[in-house]
């Protein structure tokens, strides 16, 4: 066995724990890339400006995509890569599954209109239409790793709900370096822990929904489109004048609504793991 292939032998940690290896590699690449972008300001002991935070996020996208492709090639060979790219091109399935793309905007708008009506006009949805483009790179690159590699590996050990929930937790935590630059109320100050918790809860539920649609289509492309819709909806409709506390509140309510939808779909989740 060559030195190059030794780390990926049948007894290696990566082969026995592919999802954990993916998380470690993804976080290492993404957070290192974010640190490189932020380093000049950190060395000056200065607060990170908004532009730096915005630039950190595209740098972080290297993690899921590189880790997903690299580990697929190393663990599953050329056949695994061919299958990954085939799932990324899979767009022909019954039209009803494309209703997945309506879930984020419909629920975001529902939450905000309810809050606007019954709580405060400050929750009126924004209409920053160009914001949908913010999700394009994120959706395309991230899902190569999250749905293309990590989710199928988790499904070899777990049923849909626990596999997707585990993935959703790590997906949410992965955003930690840029979390204070997300949303309209940045910086969040003392409300940051509450906002981060609400954000992770919402992303966890969205990840379960992405997994549910993936189970029915085996399409990484649909997962990419859902991710674009999710990120785009949050950027387009986030109310611009909310305080950090108000933002944490509406994100938390959005997370609750998403999890309610998850519970409604739970009965249709396969309750067995998928053989490797």
mmCIF file of C-alpha atoms in Angstrom:
data_model
loop_
_atom_site.group_PDB
_atom_site.id
_atom_site.type_symbol
_atom_site.label_atom_id
_atom_site.label_comp_id
_atom_site.label_asym_id
_atom_site.label_seq_id
_atom_site.Cartn_x
_atom_site.Cartn_y
_atom_site.Cartn_z
ATOM 1 C CA UNK A 1 0.000 0.000 0.000
ATOM 2 C CA UNK A 2 1.362 3.397 -0.951
ATOM 3 C CA UNK A 3 1.888 6.169 1.565
ATOM 4 C CA UNK A 4 -0.717 8.204 -0.295
ATOM 5 C CA UNK A 5 -3.470 5.614 0.119
ATOM 6 C CA UNK A 6 -2.548 4.441 3.627
ATOM 7 C CA UNK A 7 -4.713 7.007 5.470
ATOM 8 C CA UNK A 8 -7.747 5.683 3.562
ATOM 9 C CA UNK A 9 -7.205 1.960 4.105
ATOM 10 C CA UNK A 10 -10.096 -0.239 5.220
ATOM 11 C CA UNK A 11 -9.014 0.199 8.849
ATOM 12 C CA UNK A 12 -8.568 3.964 8.700
ATOM 13 C CA UNK A 13 -10.543 6.450 10.799
ATOM 14 C CA UNK A 14 -11.801 8.158 7.634
ATOM 15 C CA UNK A 15 -13.239 4.962 6.192
ATOM 16 C CA UNK A 16 -14.816 3.910 9.467
ATOM 17 C CA UNK A 17 -16.100 7.412 10.263
ATOM 18 C CA UNK A 18 -16.637 9.194 6.938
ATOM 19 C CA UNK A 19 -19.167 11.738 8.245
ATOM 20 C CA UNK A 20 -16.987 12.696 11.221
ATOM 21 C CA UNK A 21 -14.000 13.009 8.891
ATOM 22 C CA UNK A 22 -16.046 15.250 6.619
ATOM 23 C CA UNK A 23 -17.042 17.512 9.521
ATOM 24 C CA UNK A 24 -13.449 17.803 10.751
ATOM 25 C CA UNK A 25 -12.084 18.561 7.284
ATOM 26 C CA UNK A 26 -14.881 20.967 6.369
ATOM 27 C CA UNK A 27 -14.605 22.969 9.592
ATOM 28 C CA UNK A 28 -10.806 23.064 9.315
ATOM 29 C CA UNK A 29 -10.834 24.361 5.726
ATOM 30 C CA UNK A 30 -13.718 26.812 6.185
ATOM 31 C CA UNK A 31 -12.681 28.294 9.501
ATOM 32 C CA UNK A 32 -9.046 28.586 8.397
ATOM 33 C CA UNK A 33 -10.175 30.406 5.247
ATOM 34 C CA UNK A 34 -12.343 32.734 7.351
ATOM 35 C CA UNK A 35 -9.438 33.378 9.715
ATOM 36 C CA UNK A 36 -7.145 34.293 6.818
ATOM 37 C CA UNK A 37 -9.664 36.897 5.629
ATOM 38 C CA UNK A 38 -10.135 38.290 9.129
ATOM 39 C CA UNK A 39 -6.464 38.141 10.198
ATOM 40 C CA UNK A 40 -5.413 41.672 9.130
ATOM 41 C CA UNK A 41 -8.115 43.241 11.319
ATOM 42 C CA UNK A 42 -7.550 40.782 14.171
ATOM 43 C CA UNK A 43 -3.853 41.641 14.285
ATOM 44 C CA UNK A 44 -4.844 45.302 14.572
ATOM 45 C CA UNK A 45 -7.098 44.388 17.509
ATOM 46 C CA UNK A 46 -9.889 46.184 15.673
ATOM 47 C CA UNK A 47 -13.543 45.146 15.391
ATOM 48 C CA UNK A 48 -14.276 43.271 12.194
ATOM 49 C CA UNK A 49 -16.051 45.555 9.708
ATOM 50 C CA UNK A 50 -19.153 44.401 7.872
ATOM 51 C CA UNK A 51 -17.245 44.004 4.597
ATOM 52 C CA UNK A 52 -14.770 41.622 6.207
ATOM 53 C CA UNK A 53 -17.622 39.505 7.512
ATOM 54 C CA UNK A 54 -19.225 39.427 4.078
ATOM 55 C CA UNK A 55 -15.941 38.330 2.486
ATOM 56 C CA UNK A 56 -15.396 35.608 5.088
ATOM 57 C CA UNK A 57 -18.502 33.746 4.005
ATOM 58 C CA UNK A 58 -17.549 32.968 0.364
ATOM 59 C CA UNK A 59 -14.117 31.883 1.625
ATOM 60 C CA UNK A 60 -15.836 29.421 3.963
ATOM 61 C CA UNK A 61 -17.659 27.823 1.036
ATOM 62 C CA UNK A 62 -14.388 26.124 0.086
ATOM 63 C CA UNK A 63 -14.781 23.745 3.022
ATOM 64 C CA UNK A 64 -17.934 21.763 2.144
ATOM 65 C CA UNK A 65 -17.160 21.588 -1.569
ATOM 66 C CA UNK A 66 -13.482 20.607 -1.291
ATOM 67 C CA UNK A 67 -14.073 18.156 1.547
ATOM 68 C CA UNK A 68 -17.027 16.559 -0.235
ATOM 69 C CA UNK A 69 -15.212 16.032 -3.528
ATOM 70 C CA UNK A 70 -11.912 14.997 -1.915
ATOM 71 C CA UNK A 71 -13.447 12.417 0.420
ATOM 72 C CA UNK A 72 -15.737 11.055 -2.280
ATOM 73 C CA UNK A 73 -12.718 10.428 -4.499
ATOM 74 C CA UNK A 74 -10.600 8.942 -1.710
ATOM 75 C CA UNK A 75 -13.253 6.752 -0.116
ATOM 76 C CA UNK A 76 -15.523 5.868 -3.040
ATOM 77 C CA UNK A 77 -13.154 6.179 -5.986
ATOM 78 C CA UNK A 78 -13.926 7.381 -9.465
ATOM 79 C CA UNK A 79 -17.260 5.585 -9.391
ATOM 80 C CA UNK A 80 -18.242 7.603 -6.328
ATOM 81 C CA UNK A 81 -17.354 10.854 -8.045
ATOM 82 C CA UNK A 82 -19.326 9.833 -11.119
ATOM 83 C CA UNK A 83 -22.334 9.106 -8.926
ATOM 84 C CA UNK A 84 -21.960 12.423 -7.076
ATOM 85 C CA UNK A 85 -21.907 14.428 -10.293
ATOM 86 C CA UNK A 86 -24.843 12.409 -11.644
ATOM 87 C CA UNK A 87 -26.904 13.313 -8.554
ATOM 88 C CA UNK A 88 -25.915 16.950 -9.067
ATOM 89 C CA UNK A 89 -27.357 16.771 -12.590
ATOM 90 C CA UNK A 90 -30.546 14.949 -11.593
ATOM 91 C CA UNK A 91 -33.334 17.425 -12.315
ATOM 92 C CA UNK A 92 -35.868 15.176 -14.011
ATOM 93 C CA UNK A 93 -38.366 13.914 -11.469
ATOM 94 C CA UNK A 94 -42.090 14.541 -10.851
ATOM 95 C CA UNK A 95 -42.856 18.248 -10.878
ATOM 96 C CA UNK A 96 -44.538 18.118 -7.464
ATOM 97 C CA UNK A 97 -41.163 17.772 -5.749
ATOM 98 C CA UNK A 98 -40.208 21.233 -6.965
ATOM 99 C CA UNK A 99 -42.748 22.582 -4.461
ATOM 100 C CA UNK A 100 -39.797 22.262 -2.071
ATOM 101 C CA UNK A 101 -38.590 25.603 -3.388
ATOM 102 C CA UNK A 102 -41.718 27.324 -2.072
ATOM 103 C CA UNK A 103 -41.229 26.186 1.535
ATOM 104 C CA UNK A 104 -38.693 28.846 2.661
ATOM 105 C CA UNK A 105 -40.331 31.952 1.124
ATOM 106 C CA UNK A 106 -43.857 30.921 2.124
ATOM 107 C CA UNK A 107 -42.895 30.221 5.747
ATOM 108 C CA UNK A 108 -40.650 33.270 6.117
ATOM 109 C CA UNK A 109 -43.389 35.545 4.768
ATOM 110 C CA UNK A 110 -46.056 33.861 6.894
ATOM 111 C CA UNK A 111 -44.051 34.410 10.079
ATOM 112 C CA UNK A 112 -43.222 38.023 9.245
ATOM 113 C CA UNK A 113 -46.758 38.969 8.191
ATOM 114 C CA UNK A 114 -48.151 37.462 11.402
ATOM 115 C CA UNK A 115 -45.652 39.381 13.508
ATOM 116 C CA UNK A 116 -46.350 42.562 11.545
ATOM 117 C CA UNK A 117 -50.098 42.172 12.086
ATOM 118 C CA UNK A 118 -50.160 41.117 15.724
ATOM 119 C CA UNK A 119 -46.915 42.478 17.224
ATOM 120 C CA UNK A 120 -45.301 45.407 15.388
ATOM 121 C CA UNK A 121 -45.077 46.954 11.906
ATOM 122 C CA UNK A 122 -41.283 46.751 12.244
ATOM 123 C CA UNK A 123 -41.546 43.111 11.154
ATOM 124 C CA UNK A 124 -42.811 44.072 7.690
ATOM 125 C CA UNK A 125 -40.876 41.965 5.152
ATOM 126 C CA UNK A 126 -38.218 43.669 3.109
ATOM 127 C CA UNK A 127 -38.123 43.307 -0.685
ATOM 128 C CA UNK A 128 -34.390 43.238 -1.353
ATOM 129 C CA UNK A 129 -34.829 41.166 -4.523
ATOM 130 C CA UNK A 130 -31.176 41.086 -5.519
ATOM 131 C CA UNK A 131 -30.588 39.258 -2.225
ATOM 132 C CA UNK A 132 -31.623 35.993 -3.849
ATOM 133 C CA UNK A 133 -28.228 35.966 -5.556
ATOM 134 C CA UNK A 134 -26.579 35.671 -2.129
ATOM 135 C CA UNK A 135 -27.727 32.071 -2.016
ATOM 136 C CA UNK A 136 -26.399 30.976 -5.401
ATOM 137 C CA UNK A 137 -22.805 30.179 -4.467
ATOM 138 C CA UNK A 138 -23.768 28.955 -1.006
ATOM 139 C CA UNK A 139 -26.401 26.566 -2.317
ATOM 140 C CA UNK A 140 -24.328 25.206 -5.171
ATOM 141 C CA UNK A 141 -21.024 24.717 -3.337
ATOM 142 C CA UNK A 142 -22.199 23.714 0.139
ATOM 143 C CA UNK A 143 -24.561 20.967 -0.971
ATOM 144 C CA UNK A 144 -21.758 19.157 -2.786
ATOM 145 C CA UNK A 145 -20.555 18.229 0.688
ATOM 146 C CA UNK A 146 -23.585 18.356 2.987
ATOM 147 C CA UNK A 147 -26.029 16.449 0.771
ATOM 148 C CA UNK A 148 -23.662 14.952 -1.795
ATOM 149 C CA UNK A 149 -21.313 13.279 0.680
ATOM 150 C CA UNK A 150 -22.141 13.675 4.377
ATOM 151 C CA UNK A 151 -25.859 12.873 4.351
ATOM 152 C CA UNK A 152 -25.551 9.553 2.452
ATOM 153 C CA UNK A 153 -22.775 8.501 4.845
ATOM 154 C CA UNK A 154 -24.897 9.326 7.887
ATOM 155 C CA UNK A 155 -27.801 7.408 6.343
ATOM 156 C CA UNK A 156 -25.678 4.261 6.388
ATOM 157 C CA UNK A 157 -25.864 4.415 10.199
ATOM 158 C CA UNK A 158 -29.075 6.279 10.983
ATOM 159 C CA UNK A 159 -32.662 6.700 9.861
ATOM 160 C CA UNK A 160 -33.618 9.898 8.049
ATOM 161 C CA UNK A 161 -34.589 12.063 11.020
ATOM 162 C CA UNK A 162 -31.508 11.481 13.215
ATOM 163 C CA UNK A 163 -29.175 11.563 10.202
ATOM 164 C CA UNK A 164 -30.594 14.881 8.983
ATOM 165 C CA UNK A 165 -30.782 16.348 12.504
ATOM 166 C CA UNK A 166 -27.111 15.539 13.162
ATOM 167 C CA UNK A 167 -26.169 17.066 9.822
ATOM 168 C CA UNK A 168 -28.328 20.110 10.525
ATOM 169 C CA UNK A 169 -26.665 20.700 13.888
ATOM 170 C CA UNK A 170 -23.185 20.679 12.346
ATOM 171 C CA UNK A 171 -24.395 22.770 9.412
ATOM 172 C CA UNK A 172 -25.697 25.420 11.788
ATOM 173 C CA UNK A 173 -22.567 25.417 13.969
ATOM 174 C CA UNK A 174 -20.379 25.661 10.867
ATOM 175 C CA UNK A 175 -21.652 29.249 10.423
ATOM 176 C CA UNK A 176 -20.140 30.357 13.768
ATOM 177 C CA UNK A 177 -17.328 32.560 12.363
ATOM 178 C CA UNK A 178 -19.801 34.674 10.380
ATOM 179 C CA UNK A 179 -22.928 34.393 12.505
ATOM 180 C CA UNK A 180 -22.739 37.979 13.785
ATOM 181 C CA UNK A 181 -22.730 39.242 10.188
ATOM 182 C CA UNK A 182 -25.873 37.328 9.199
ATOM 183 C CA UNK A 183 -29.303 38.872 9.381
ATOM 184 C CA UNK A 184 -30.269 42.530 9.237
ATOM 185 C CA UNK A 185 -29.513 43.509 12.847
ATOM 186 C CA UNK A 186 -25.740 42.948 12.794
ATOM 187 C CA UNK A 187 -23.962 43.267 15.155
ATOM 188 C CA UNK A 188 -26.191 41.478 17.644
ATOM 189 C CA UNK A 189 -24.341 42.377 20.837
ATOM 190 C CA UNK A 190 -25.722 40.681 23.945
ATOM 191 C CA UNK A 191 -28.443 39.024 21.847
ATOM 192 C CA UNK A 192 -25.912 37.068 19.752
ATOM 193 C CA UNK A 193 -26.239 33.770 21.722
ATOM 194 C CA UNK A 194 -30.030 33.862 21.364
ATOM 195 C CA UNK A 195 -29.794 34.701 17.667
ATOM 196 C CA UNK A 196 -27.232 31.948 17.084
ATOM 197 C CA UNK A 197 -29.416 29.397 18.880
ATOM 198 C CA UNK A 198 -32.461 30.418 16.822
ATOM 199 C CA UNK A 199 -30.402 30.316 13.631
ATOM 200 C CA UNK A 200 -29.053 26.809 14.369
ATOM 201 C CA UNK A 201 -32.573 25.604 15.196
ATOM 202 C CA UNK A 202 -33.912 26.976 11.911
ATOM 203 C CA UNK A 203 -31.042 25.507 9.893
ATOM 204 C CA UNK A 204 -31.492 22.143 11.616
ATOM 205 C CA UNK A 205 -35.140 21.996 10.620
ATOM 206 C CA UNK A 206 -34.375 23.163 7.080
ATOM 207 C CA UNK A 207 -31.751 20.426 6.799
ATOM 208 C CA UNK A 208 -34.340 17.796 7.755
ATOM 209 C CA UNK A 209 -36.696 19.161 5.093
ATOM 210 C CA UNK A 210 -33.921 19.109 2.489
ATOM 211 C CA UNK A 211 -33.209 15.501 3.460
ATOM 212 C CA UNK A 212 -36.895 14.550 3.138
ATOM 213 C CA UNK A 213 -37.056 15.858 -0.407
ATOM 214 C CA UNK A 214 -33.693 14.279 -1.214
ATOM 215 C CA UNK A 215 -34.981 10.891 -0.048
ATOM 216 C CA UNK A 216 -37.757 11.105 -2.630
ATOM 217 C CA UNK A 217 -35.630 12.340 -5.523
ATOM 218 C CA UNK A 218 -31.991 11.397 -4.803
ATOM 219 C CA UNK A 219 -31.219 14.769 -6.364
ATOM 220 C CA UNK A 220 -28.365 16.876 -5.034
ATOM 221 C CA UNK A 221 -29.530 19.499 -7.534
ATOM 222 C CA UNK A 222 -32.863 19.856 -5.706
ATOM 223 C CA UNK A 223 -30.989 20.205 -2.405
ATOM 224 C CA UNK A 224 -28.916 22.959 -3.990
ATOM 225 C CA UNK A 225 -32.060 24.731 -5.210
ATOM 226 C CA UNK A 226 -33.667 24.434 -1.749
ATOM 227 C CA UNK A 227 -30.556 25.870 -0.139
ATOM 228 C CA UNK A 228 -30.602 28.776 -2.588
ATOM 229 C CA UNK A 229 -34.293 29.339 -1.834
ATOM 230 C CA UNK A 230 -33.676 29.225 1.928
ATOM 231 C CA UNK A 231 -30.729 31.611 1.966
ATOM 232 C CA UNK A 232 -32.312 33.863 -0.653
ATOM 233 C CA UNK A 233 -35.576 34.127 1.268
ATOM 234 C CA UNK A 234 -33.814 35.134 4.484
ATOM 235 C CA UNK A 235 -31.775 37.799 2.698
ATOM 236 C CA UNK A 236 -34.633 39.137 0.546
ATOM 237 C CA UNK A 237 -37.348 39.320 3.202
ATOM 238 C CA UNK A 238 -35.469 39.985 6.472
ATOM 239 C CA UNK A 239 -37.026 43.138 7.951
ATOM 240 C CA UNK A 240 -34.328 45.825 7.825
ATOM 241 C CA UNK A 241 -35.299 47.884 10.884
ATOM 242 C CA UNK A 242 -35.534 45.185 13.566
ATOM 243 C CA UNK A 243 -33.422 45.296 16.703
ATOM 244 C CA UNK A 244 -31.154 42.335 17.531
ATOM 245 C CA UNK A 245 -33.721 41.064 20.034
ATOM 246 C CA UNK A 246 -36.527 41.329 17.497
ATOM 247 C CA UNK A 247 -34.423 39.515 14.924
ATOM 248 C CA UNK A 248 -33.664 36.674 17.329
ATOM 249 C CA UNK A 249 -37.394 36.496 18.079
ATOM 250 C CA UNK A 250 -38.553 36.152 14.500
ATOM 251 C CA UNK A 251 -35.805 33.634 13.684
ATOM 252 C CA UNK A 252 -36.889 31.570 16.692
ATOM 253 C CA UNK A 253 -40.525 31.651 15.554
ATOM 254 C CA UNK A 254 -39.443 30.704 12.023
ATOM 255 C CA UNK A 255 -37.509 27.758 13.479
ATOM 256 C CA UNK A 256 -40.621 26.632 15.389
ATOM 257 C CA UNK A 257 -42.741 26.736 12.240
ATOM 258 C CA UNK A 258 -40.125 24.750 10.309
ATOM 259 C CA UNK A 259 -39.960 22.100 13.030
ATOM 260 C CA UNK A 260 -43.762 21.916 13.070
ATOM 261 C CA UNK A 261 -43.652 21.096 9.355
ATOM 262 C CA UNK A 262 -40.989 18.480 10.091
ATOM 263 C CA UNK A 263 -43.281 16.873 12.671
ATOM 264 C CA UNK A 264 -46.135 16.777 10.162
ATOM 265 C CA UNK A 265 -43.879 14.917 7.720
ATOM 266 C CA UNK A 266 -42.316 12.579 10.280
ATOM 267 C CA UNK A 267 -44.688 9.698 9.604
ATOM 268 C CA UNK A 268 -43.479 9.488 6.016
ATOM 269 C CA UNK A 269 -39.794 9.340 6.981
ATOM 270 C CA UNK A 270 -38.103 5.973 6.369
ATOM 271 C CA UNK A 271 -37.289 4.620 9.837
ATOM 272 C CA UNK A 272 -34.397 2.417 8.813
ATOM 273 C CA UNK A 273 -30.853 3.208 7.875
ATOM 274 C CA UNK A 274 -29.795 2.897 4.253
ATOM 275 C CA UNK A 275 -27.329 0.041 3.675
ATOM 276 C CA UNK A 276 -23.867 1.098 2.527
#
